Each structure stands twice: as C-alpha cells, then as structure tokens.
Short mmCIF file of C-alpha atoms in Angstrom, two decimals:
data_model
loop_
_atom_site.label_atom_id
_atom_site.label_comp_id
_atom_site.label_asym_id
_atom_site.label_seq_id
_atom_site.Cartn_x
_atom_site.Cartn_y
_atom_site.Cartn_z
CA MET I 1 -20.66 26.89 26.07
CA PRO I 2 -17.01 27.66 26.86
CA ASN I 3 -15.72 24.21 25.87
CA LEU I 4 -17.19 24.56 22.37
CA ALA I 5 -15.82 28.07 22.03
CA PHE I 6 -12.36 26.87 23.06
CA THR I 7 -12.56 24.02 20.54
CA MET I 8 -13.49 26.35 17.67
CA ILE I 9 -10.70 28.81 18.56
CA SER I 10 -8.25 25.90 18.67
CA TRP I 11 -9.39 24.73 15.24
CA VAL I 12 -8.98 28.21 13.77
CA PHE I 13 -5.41 28.18 15.08
CA LEU I 14 -4.79 24.71 13.64
CA LEU I 15 -6.20 25.63 10.23
CA LEU I 16 -3.72 28.47 9.97
CA LEU I 17 -0.73 26.39 11.07
CA PRO I 18 1.62 25.27 8.27
CA ILE I 19 2.29 21.55 8.03
CA THR I 20 5.35 20.07 6.32
CA ILE I 21 5.18 17.24 3.80
CA ALA I 22 7.85 15.44 1.83
CA VAL I 23 7.86 12.76 -0.83
CA GLY I 24 10.88 10.50 -0.65
CA LYS I 25 13.12 13.05 1.05
CA LEU I 26 13.55 14.73 4.39
CA PRO I 27 11.81 18.08 4.96
CA GLN I 28 14.13 21.05 4.57
CA ALA I 29 12.29 23.28 6.98
CA ALA I 30 9.64 21.83 9.21
CA PRO I 31 7.25 23.95 11.28
CA ILE I 32 6.13 20.60 12.70
CA THR I 33 8.87 18.05 13.30
CA SER I 34 8.29 14.44 12.39
CA GLU I 35 7.80 11.82 15.09
CA ARG I 36 9.59 8.49 14.92
CA ILE I 37 7.47 5.40 15.16
CA SER I 38 8.39 3.84 18.46
CA GLY I 39 8.63 0.16 19.33
CA SER I 40 8.48 -2.86 17.04
CA ALA I 41 6.46 -1.16 14.31
CA GLY I 42 9.16 1.43 13.73
CA ASP I 43 11.83 -1.25 13.63
CA VAL I 44 9.85 -3.28 11.11
CA LEU I 45 9.29 -0.26 8.89
CA GLU I 46 13.03 0.36 8.69
CA ASP I 47 14.08 -3.27 8.19
CA ASP I 48 16.41 -4.09 5.31
CA PRO I 49 15.32 -7.32 3.56
CA VAL I 50 18.62 -7.80 1.71
CA GLY I 51 20.39 -10.88 3.06
CA ARG I 52 17.22 -12.23 4.66
CA LEU I 53 15.70 -13.95 1.62
CA LYS I 54 16.38 -15.00 -1.96
CA VAL I 55 13.80 -14.82 -4.74
CA TYR I 56 13.80 -16.72 -8.01
CA VAL I 57 11.97 -14.98 -10.87
CA TYR I 58 10.50 -17.32 -13.46
CA GLU I 59 11.22 -16.39 -17.06
CA LEU I 60 7.84 -16.52 -18.79
CA PRO I 61 6.90 -15.89 -22.40
CA SER I 62 6.19 -12.22 -22.98
CA LYS I 63 2.49 -12.83 -23.60
CA TYR I 64 2.06 -13.01 -19.82
CA ASN I 65 3.59 -9.61 -19.15
CA LYS I 66 5.58 -7.47 -21.61
CA LYS I 67 3.31 -7.96 -24.61
CA LEU I 68 0.29 -6.99 -22.54
CA LEU I 69 2.05 -3.79 -21.57
CA GLN I 70 3.19 -3.09 -25.13
CA LYS I 71 -0.40 -3.44 -26.27
CA ASP I 72 -1.62 -0.92 -23.71
CA PRO I 73 0.98 1.32 -21.97
CA ARG I 74 -1.82 2.81 -19.84
CA CYS I 75 -1.25 -0.16 -17.53
CA LEU I 76 1.83 1.67 -16.24
CA THR I 77 -0.21 4.47 -14.69
CA HIS I 78 -3.37 2.87 -13.30
CA MET I 79 -3.75 2.05 -9.62
CA PHE I 80 -3.07 -1.66 -10.23
CA ALA I 81 0.39 -1.05 -11.72
CA ALA I 82 2.28 -2.50 -8.73
CA GLU I 83 2.27 -5.85 -10.54
CA ILE I 84 4.41 -4.33 -13.31
CA PHE I 85 6.80 -2.34 -11.15
CA MET I 86 7.36 -5.22 -8.73
CA HIS I 87 8.49 -7.36 -11.66
CA ARG I 88 10.91 -4.69 -12.84
CA PHE I 89 12.22 -4.18 -9.33
CA LEU I 90 12.90 -7.86 -8.72
CA LEU I 91 14.83 -8.29 -11.96
CA SER I 92 17.59 -6.03 -10.64
CA SER I 93 17.11 -6.53 -6.91
CA ALA I 94 19.88 -7.76 -4.63
CA VAL I 95 17.51 -10.46 -3.33
CA ARG I 96 17.18 -12.08 -6.75
CA THR I 97 18.91 -15.39 -7.27
CA LEU I 98 19.49 -17.09 -10.62
CA ASN I 99 19.80 -20.45 -8.86
CA PRO I 100 16.32 -21.76 -8.03
CA GLU I 101 17.78 -24.42 -5.73
CA GLU I 102 18.79 -21.73 -3.23
CA ALA I 103 15.57 -19.67 -3.48
CA ASP I 104 13.32 -19.07 -0.50
CA TRP I 105 10.52 -17.71 -2.69
CA PHE I 106 9.45 -18.04 -6.32
CA TYR I 107 7.83 -15.18 -8.23
CA THR I 108 5.70 -15.61 -11.36
CA PRO I 109 5.59 -12.34 -13.36
CA VAL I 110 2.02 -12.17 -14.65
CA TYR I 111 0.12 -8.92 -15.31
CA PRO I 112 -3.50 -10.03 -14.82
CA THR I 113 -4.90 -6.49 -14.56
CA CYS I 114 -3.33 -5.24 -17.81
CA ASP I 115 -6.51 -5.78 -19.81
CA LEU I 116 -8.21 -2.42 -20.15
CA THR I 117 -11.44 -1.03 -21.55
CA PRO I 118 -11.28 1.92 -23.96
CA ASN I 119 -11.78 4.29 -21.01
CA GLY I 120 -8.91 2.67 -19.09
CA LEU I 121 -10.66 0.47 -16.55
CA PRO I 122 -9.09 -2.93 -15.83
CA LEU I 123 -11.18 -5.98 -16.67
CA PRO I 124 -10.89 -9.02 -14.38
CA PHE I 125 -12.71 -11.52 -16.58
CA LYS I 126 -9.68 -13.04 -18.32
CA SER I 127 -7.39 -12.82 -15.28
CA PRO I 128 -8.17 -16.32 -13.97
CA ARG I 129 -7.36 -17.85 -17.36
CA ILE I 130 -4.03 -16.07 -17.75
CA MET I 131 -3.10 -16.95 -14.16
CA ARG I 132 -4.04 -20.63 -14.63
CA SER I 133 -2.07 -20.73 -17.87
CA ALA I 134 1.05 -19.33 -16.20
CA ILE I 135 0.80 -21.84 -13.34
CA GLN I 136 0.36 -24.71 -15.79
CA LEU I 137 3.49 -23.51 -17.58
CA ILE I 138 5.74 -23.32 -14.50
CA SER I 139 4.44 -26.62 -13.13
CA ALA I 140 5.24 -28.34 -16.45
CA ASN I 141 8.70 -26.81 -16.93
CA TRP I 142 10.12 -26.50 -13.40
CA PRO I 143 9.87 -28.88 -10.39
CA TYR I 144 9.41 -26.20 -7.74
CA TRP I 145 5.68 -25.58 -7.97
CA ASN I 146 4.90 -29.29 -7.79
CA ARG I 147 6.89 -29.91 -4.61
CA THR I 148 4.79 -27.36 -2.68
CA GLU I 149 1.79 -26.68 -4.96
CA GLY I 150 2.67 -23.01 -4.71
CA ALA I 151 3.19 -22.69 -0.95
CA ASP I 152 6.62 -21.09 -1.48
CA HIS I 153 5.41 -18.94 -4.39
CA PHE I 154 4.01 -15.41 -4.28
CA PHE I 155 1.82 -13.59 -6.77
CA LEU I 156 0.80 -9.96 -7.11
CA VAL I 157 -2.98 -9.76 -7.50
CA PRO I 158 -3.92 -6.07 -7.19
CA HIS I 159 -7.53 -6.43 -8.38
CA ASP I 160 -10.41 -4.88 -6.43
CA PHE I 161 -10.95 -8.14 -4.55
CA GLY I 162 -7.56 -9.76 -5.12
CA ALA I 163 -7.53 -13.28 -6.56
CA CYS I 164 -11.33 -13.48 -6.48
CA PHE I 165 -11.04 -11.57 -9.78
CA HIS I 166 -14.21 -9.50 -9.83
CA TYR I 167 -14.92 -5.86 -9.05
CA GLN I 168 -18.35 -6.43 -7.47
CA GLU I 169 -18.12 -7.90 -3.99
CA GLU I 170 -21.12 -10.20 -4.25
CA LYS I 171 -19.74 -11.85 -7.39
CA ALA I 172 -16.20 -11.88 -5.98
CA ILE I 173 -17.44 -13.76 -2.92
CA GLU I 174 -19.32 -16.18 -5.12
CA ARG I 175 -16.16 -16.86 -7.15
CA GLY I 176 -13.75 -17.09 -4.22
CA ILE I 177 -9.98 -17.12 -4.60
CA LEU I 178 -8.76 -18.92 -7.71
CA PRO I 179 -8.35 -22.53 -6.47
CA LEU I 180 -4.81 -22.90 -7.83
CA LEU I 181 -3.70 -19.93 -5.69
CA GLN I 182 -5.04 -21.24 -2.40
CA ARG I 183 -1.60 -22.28 -1.10
CA ALA I 184 0.39 -19.36 -2.53
CA THR I 185 1.15 -16.11 -0.72
CA LEU I 186 -0.96 -13.40 -2.32
CA VAL I 187 0.35 -9.84 -2.38
CA GLN I 188 -2.77 -7.76 -2.84
CA THR I 189 -4.33 -4.36 -2.34
CA PHE I 190 -7.58 -5.85 -1.07
CA GLY I 191 -7.77 -6.43 2.66
CA GLN I 192 -10.84 -7.06 4.80
CA ARG I 193 -11.04 -9.19 7.91
CA ASN I 194 -13.00 -12.45 7.74
CA HIS I 195 -13.46 -12.18 3.99
CA VAL I 196 -13.24 -15.06 1.52
CA CYS I 197 -11.03 -12.97 -0.78
CA LEU I 198 -8.28 -12.57 1.83
CA ASN I 199 -6.30 -15.65 2.76
CA GLU I 200 -4.47 -15.83 6.06
CA GLY I 201 -0.84 -14.97 5.40
CA SER I 202 -1.55 -12.63 2.48
CA ILE I 203 0.44 -9.39 2.33
CA THR I 204 -1.70 -6.27 1.98
CA ILE I 205 -0.04 -3.49 0.00
CA PRO I 206 -0.89 0.07 -1.05
CA PRO I 207 -2.28 0.66 -4.54
CA TYR I 208 0.00 2.31 -7.04
CA ALA I 209 0.08 6.10 -7.06
CA PRO I 210 2.57 7.87 -9.37
CA PRO I 211 5.47 9.16 -7.21
CA GLN I 212 6.92 11.48 -9.84
CA LYS I 213 3.55 13.07 -10.51
CA MET I 214 2.96 13.70 -6.82
CA GLN I 215 6.47 15.11 -6.42
CA ALA I 216 5.74 17.58 -9.23
CA HIS I 217 2.71 18.93 -7.35
CA LEU I 218 4.37 19.70 -4.02
CA ILE I 219 3.59 23.15 -2.65
CA PRO I 220 5.64 25.23 -0.19
CA PRO I 221 5.81 23.52 3.20
CA ASP I 222 4.65 26.62 5.04
CA THR I 223 1.28 26.63 3.25
CA PRO I 224 -1.54 26.74 5.84
CA ARG I 225 -4.01 23.88 5.90
CA SER I 226 -7.13 25.97 5.36
CA ILE I 227 -9.48 23.12 4.34
CA PHE I 228 -11.03 21.15 7.18
CA VAL I 229 -12.35 18.09 5.30
CA TYR I 230 -11.55 17.24 1.66
CA PHE I 231 -12.86 14.66 -0.80
CA ARG I 232 -13.09 14.33 -4.56
CA GLY I 233 -14.74 11.31 -6.16
CA LEU I 234 -17.97 9.48 -6.85
CA PHE I 235 -20.83 9.46 -4.38
CA TYR I 236 -23.09 7.33 -6.58
CA ASP I 237 -22.30 4.87 -9.35
CA VAL I 238 -25.38 5.55 -11.43
CA ASN I 239 -24.43 3.07 -14.17
CA ASN I 240 -23.93 0.03 -11.95
CA ASP I 241 -25.92 1.00 -8.84
CA PRO I 242 -28.58 3.61 -9.71
CA GLU I 243 -30.32 3.39 -6.32
CA GLY I 244 -27.10 4.14 -4.43
CA GLY I 245 -27.40 1.48 -1.74
CA TYR I 246 -24.88 -1.08 -3.00
CA TYR I 247 -21.97 1.07 -4.15
CA ALA I 248 -19.74 1.79 -1.15
CA ARG I 249 -22.45 0.11 0.95
CA GLY I 250 -24.19 3.49 0.89
CA ALA I 251 -21.38 5.27 2.77
CA ARG I 252 -20.48 7.68 -0.04
CA ALA I 253 -24.12 8.53 -0.70
CA SER I 254 -24.47 9.30 3.00
CA ILE I 255 -21.43 11.62 2.91
CA TRP I 256 -22.99 13.63 0.10
CA GLU I 257 -26.52 13.78 1.50
CA ASN I 258 -25.37 14.81 4.96
CA PHE I 259 -22.52 17.22 4.18
CA LYS I 260 -22.91 18.65 0.68
CA ASN I 261 -23.92 22.00 2.20
CA ASN I 262 -21.66 21.89 5.27
CA PRO I 263 -19.04 24.68 5.05
CA LEU I 264 -16.45 22.52 6.85
CA PHE I 265 -16.64 19.92 4.07
CA ASP I 266 -14.99 20.59 0.70
CA ILE I 267 -16.50 17.64 -1.19
CA SER I 268 -17.39 17.24 -4.85
CA THR I 269 -17.45 14.87 -7.80
CA ASP I 270 -15.18 17.27 -9.69
CA HIS I 271 -11.53 16.30 -10.00
CA PRO I 272 -9.67 19.61 -10.35
CA THR I 273 -6.16 20.05 -11.67
CA THR I 274 -5.28 21.29 -8.18
CA TYR I 275 -6.33 17.98 -6.58
CA TYR I 276 -2.89 17.20 -5.11
CA GLU I 277 -2.37 20.79 -4.00
CA ASP I 278 -5.78 20.82 -2.31
CA MET I 279 -4.92 17.71 -0.30
CA GLN I 280 -1.85 19.52 0.99
CA ARG I 281 -4.12 22.34 2.17
CA ALA I 282 -6.47 19.99 4.04
CA ILE I 283 -6.40 18.64 7.58
CA PHE I 284 -8.64 15.61 7.01
CA CYS I 285 -8.99 13.64 3.77
CA LEU I 286 -11.89 11.23 3.47
CA CYS I 287 -10.94 7.71 2.39
CA PRO I 288 -14.26 5.88 2.06
CA LEU I 289 -14.70 2.49 0.48
CA GLY I 290 -15.94 2.30 -3.11
CA TRP I 291 -16.59 -1.01 -4.80
CA ALA I 292 -13.71 -2.30 -2.66
CA PRO I 293 -12.52 -1.05 0.75
CA TRP I 294 -9.25 0.43 -0.54
CA SER I 295 -8.36 3.31 -2.86
CA PRO I 296 -5.33 5.43 -3.88
CA ARG I 297 -6.63 8.21 -1.60
CA LEU I 298 -5.01 6.37 1.28
CA VAL I 299 -1.61 6.69 -0.37
CA GLU I 300 -2.19 10.29 -1.38
CA SER I 301 -3.30 11.25 2.12
CA VAL I 302 -0.19 9.82 3.76
CA VAL I 303 2.18 11.30 1.19
CA PHE I 304 0.61 14.75 1.44
CA GLY I 305 0.31 14.76 5.23
CA CYS I 306 -3.49 14.89 5.23
CA ILE I 307 -4.97 12.79 8.04
CA PRO I 308 -6.82 9.89 6.39
CA VAL I 309 -10.38 9.40 7.59
CA ILE I 310 -10.87 5.71 6.90
CA ILE I 311 -14.47 4.68 6.30
CA ALA I 312 -14.38 0.97 5.48
CA ASP I 313 -15.48 -1.50 8.14
CA ASP I 314 -13.01 -4.32 8.88
CA ILE I 315 -10.44 -3.04 6.38
CA VAL I 316 -6.96 -4.57 6.56
CA LEU I 317 -4.57 -1.72 5.79
CA PRO I 318 -1.26 -1.86 3.91
CA PHE I 319 1.74 -3.11 5.90
CA ALA I 320 -0.30 -2.97 9.10
CA ASP I 321 2.53 -4.58 11.09
CA ALA I 322 4.83 -1.69 10.18
CA ILE I 323 2.61 1.40 9.78
CA PRO I 324 0.78 2.55 12.95
CA TRP I 325 -2.53 3.39 11.28
CA GLU I 326 -4.27 4.12 14.58
CA ASP I 327 -1.70 6.86 15.23
CA ILE I 328 -1.97 8.55 11.84
CA GLY I 329 -5.58 8.02 10.81
CA VAL I 330 -9.14 8.40 12.03
CA PHE I 331 -11.46 5.38 11.77
CA VAL I 332 -15.16 5.99 11.31
CA ALA I 333 -17.67 3.14 11.13
CA GLU I 334 -19.83 3.16 8.02
CA LYS I 335 -22.97 3.49 10.17
CA ASP I 336 -21.52 6.62 11.80
CA VAL I 337 -21.01 8.59 8.58
CA PRO I 338 -23.94 10.94 9.39
CA TYR I 339 -21.99 12.08 12.46
CA LEU I 340 -18.71 12.80 10.66
CA ASP I 341 -18.80 16.52 11.43
CA THR I 342 -19.24 15.89 15.15
CA ILE I 343 -16.60 13.15 15.21
CA LEU I 344 -13.94 15.22 13.47
CA THR I 345 -14.56 18.52 15.28
CA SER I 346 -14.45 16.65 18.58
CA ILE I 347 -10.85 15.49 18.08
CA PRO I 348 -8.61 17.67 20.30
CA PRO I 349 -6.12 19.78 18.33
CA HIS I 350 -3.16 18.27 20.20
CA VAL I 351 -4.22 14.82 18.94
CA VAL I 352 -4.40 16.14 15.39
CA LEU I 353 -0.96 17.69 15.70
CA ARG I 354 0.49 14.40 16.90
CA LYS I 355 -1.03 12.56 13.93
CA GLN I 356 0.50 15.15 11.63
CA ARG I 357 3.91 14.65 13.22
CA PHE I 358 3.65 10.92 12.51
CA LEU I 359 2.60 11.66 8.93
CA ALA I 360 5.65 13.92 8.53
CA ASN I 361 7.93 10.92 9.08
CA PRO I 362 9.62 10.27 5.68
CA SER I 363 9.72 6.52 6.32
CA MET I 364 5.94 6.47 6.49
CA LYS I 365 5.63 8.08 3.08
CA LYS I 366 8.29 5.90 1.46
CA ALA I 367 6.51 2.74 2.58
CA MET I 368 3.43 3.73 0.59
CA LEU I 369 5.20 4.35 -2.73
CA PHE I 370 6.63 2.32 -5.63
CA PRO I 371 9.31 4.74 -6.92
CA GLN I 372 11.55 4.22 -9.95
CA PRO I 373 14.30 3.65 -9.16
CA ALA I 374 13.52 1.91 -5.90
CA GLN I 375 14.58 3.47 -2.60
CA PRO I 376 15.36 1.92 0.79
CA ARG I 377 12.24 1.26 2.91
CA ASP I 378 9.84 1.85 0.00
CA ALA I 379 6.85 -0.38 -0.77
CA PHE I 380 8.99 -2.84 -2.74
CA HIS I 381 11.17 -3.39 0.31
CA GLN I 382 8.16 -3.63 2.63
CA ILE I 383 6.82 -6.47 0.48
CA LEU I 384 10.17 -8.25 0.75
CA ASN I 385 10.18 -7.65 4.49
CA GLY I 386 6.76 -9.29 4.70
CA LEU I 387 8.03 -12.32 2.78
CA ALA I 388 11.18 -12.51 4.91
CA ARG I 389 9.09 -12.55 8.10
CA LYS I 390 7.30 -15.67 6.82
CA LEU I 391 10.59 -17.60 6.75
CA PRO I 392 11.62 -20.27 7.42
CA HIS I 393 8.85 -22.17 5.67
CA GLN I 394 6.88 -24.59 7.80
CA LYS I 395 7.17 -28.34 7.27
CA THR I 396 3.64 -28.36 5.83
CA THR I 397 4.90 -26.21 2.95
CA TYR I 398 6.47 -29.24 1.31
CA LEU I 399 4.31 -32.10 0.05
CA LYS I 400 5.08 -35.77 0.43
CA PRO I 401 5.95 -37.66 -2.77
CA GLY I 402 2.77 -38.13 -4.79
CA GLU I 403 0.70 -35.93 -2.48
CA LYS I 404 -1.83 -33.60 -4.14
CA ILE I 405 -3.96 -30.96 -2.43
CA LEU I 406 -5.13 -28.55 -5.15
CA ASN I 407 -7.97 -29.39 -7.53
CA TRP I 408 -6.97 -28.30 -11.03
CA THR I 409 -10.53 -28.61 -12.36
CA ALA I 410 -12.24 -26.60 -9.60
CA GLY I 411 -13.78 -23.19 -10.24
CA PRO I 412 -16.18 -21.67 -12.77
CA THR I 413 -16.26 -23.35 -16.18
CA GLY I 414 -15.18 -20.15 -17.92
CA ASP I 415 -11.92 -20.12 -15.94
CA LEU I 416 -10.92 -23.45 -17.46
CA LYS I 417 -10.93 -22.17 -21.03
CA PRO I 418 -7.59 -21.63 -22.79
CA CYS I 419 -5.90 -18.30 -22.16
CA SER I 420 -6.12 -15.65 -24.89
CA SER I 421 -5.02 -12.01 -25.00
CA GLY I 422 -7.00 -8.84 -25.54
CA ALA I 423 -10.01 -7.29 -23.84
CA THR I 424 -13.44 -8.21 -25.13
CA ASP I 425 -15.70 -7.08 -22.29
CA ASP I 426 -16.36 -3.43 -21.58
CA HIS I 427 -18.97 -3.48 -18.80
CA ARG I 428 -16.79 -2.78 -15.78
CA ARG I 429 -17.90 -0.15 -13.24
#
C-alpha cells in the first residue's frame, strides 16, 4: 500500500520537525514561520477598541468582589478567574469613563464563582443570589439599569454553563439563564449552539489560564514534536457519574477504551509536572468536552502550538469572529471518537504544517490570554472589541417610560433568598 507507506514516512518527518511557540512575544528563531490571518478575521483580531466605546464601572460594596477574594485567594488562579482580572483591567483601562452619562456600556463587578470548596472547586449555588443582590443595588442607586433593564450592561459569568449557574447540564437547562440577566450581554466561557444557556449576542471567551506560569514552562523552540496525540485528564467522573455515560456524554470514556493501548496516543489521568512541556512536544492535543463543552486545554493548546482536536458537538468557540478555528484546529464529532486514530493519521502533513503556521501567529496566542499587565490584542481587548461591534445600541435597548419586561420574582425559590457570603455546599463534581 504505497499511499499508506508515504503517509507514515511523512508523519515520521513531521514528528521530528521543530515547531516554534511564543507566549506574548514574537519568536526569536522560527523553523516554521507564522502565517497571518487573512481577510476580515485577521482585521478583527488586531482591532484596537480604544476610542470605539466607553465603559462605566459601578462601584459596589466589597462584599460583591474584593472581600470574596480576600476570603479565598485561590480564586485568582482557577479557570474562572477572568471575572476578577476583567474588573482589574477595566479600572485602569483607557475605555473607562467616570461619567455614566457618556457611557456606552455599564459593567457590574461581581465575582459569582469566587465561592470555593475546600478542594478548590467553584460552587454555583449562591451565584444567582449574589447576582440578583448586585442588580437590585444598582437599580436602586443609579437610573441606568432601569432605563434599559440591563440591555446596555454586560456581566462576566464564567461558570460551566454561564448564567444558568449549575455545573451539570441537565440541571443548568432546567434552571435556564437567571431571569434578571435576560436582556444583558453575557460574557461567558460556555458556548453551544441552540442551547438555553447561551443567549444570542453573548460574547464567548476563553477560560483563564495563568500566562506567567505558562511562560515559565517554555522549552527551546527547536524541540521536536515527538508525541503524536496528547491528553491528560479525567476519562470518568466516578463520584458523579459512576457508569460513565453522562460525563462528557461518554466521549472521554470512549477515548480511553479505544486508545489506552495505542502507541500513537499519550493519554493518562496523571497530571505530570512536565504537562506544559509535553504539550509543546505534541502535534495534536485532545480537547474533549467534560461537564461543559469548554476547558483550559483549548487555551493551552493554542499557546503551546499544539493543534487542538475539538471534541464537543455544536461548541461555540472563543472570539469565533476573530480566530479562524477551522484553520488551526481539528473538529471531531463525539460519535466519531472511536475513529480518532484514522481521522488524525489521514490528515496530510502539509495541512498540519499550515495549521501550525497559523498557531505560530503571536496575535492568536495573545487573544487567548488575560495577562497582567494587559497587552494589545489580548483577551481583555477582544472582549472590548466584541462590545464595540454591538454599538450603536438598537432602539429596542431603551424602554418607554413605565415599561417593564423582566420579572423580578421569576426563577427558583432559592434564588430569591437574601444574598449571604461563604460556601456551605461541597458536593460539586
């Protein structure tokens, strides 16, 4: 079979070829040059939002943000931390205005995921109450919420299923988006087409991954990519889904059962200290859904130049109008997981090399990160670009005098209880 022999020889060549990566800076020496994103997507990715919008940041009591963080500094490092860093960014951003009358957008700095179990997992159960409390506060003390019922406000809701505030999809769907947020623009990590937890007009963002930590684990750019397929993580959630059919809709269990003994697949539940280095030695990095479609692996794959293999049907990816995901990733339907080896080995090497050239583009990597301090074209700026593209507001944004749309008493009874601080539940994941 000469075609198969040629393919295997080509893959041996590709495995030995060094690939350059960079985090937040241009490569110094690149065996593979980066490829600019052509057309409108590339222009959008490099947009500068300054001068295109003004944002007013509400000053809330510290119980909604800073005190939560003081109580548990671990909130700064978990994958939901974008809500904290976006607040810090906006306080010193050139788009901030201190005059609410000239604002295009209003931002309410609430940290609804900063409620952690002893083992560091965010709890969503009090999030609706703290969010309702914050909205009640701004509606009582400022006129701006009431004139639009939140249609010119944006909120960061980086939970598993956004403002549905639950980590299990079935229960998230049952809850739906918090009624008071139905008119607001939601900036969220969750994205899935035709899903009740994703409103039209929401901005899908990458989860937080620590830029400084990743920078510290960079390896020499001429290191060969000697791993064909790489994955570290859970295949089963034995505590919450012992039979393995609900967690990740069975996709992760299928990866393990089909490829645990395949020499092309370096997969394990272990999380080695060389995790970041290993991704830089891999050609393909699996990014399957878990409880939700998204995970930090997507960010890590892009930053480390490992082609993301996205296994999450109908996923809406971060900044999809600016990042050409079809050019940099491989999409595999959940039902096709048993054929992963065939799918990936069938991709021509020249296609892989082109994807790697796109991944080597520094702008692509910057767009996936929330660095401190902020940098041009990073994830903070991509969020602002997304808000700027929604301007000017439509006439329907503004309500007529006396008009009411939102139902303040809608939703589960537990959500209507007064807000309190501190985690009391510990049964997540």
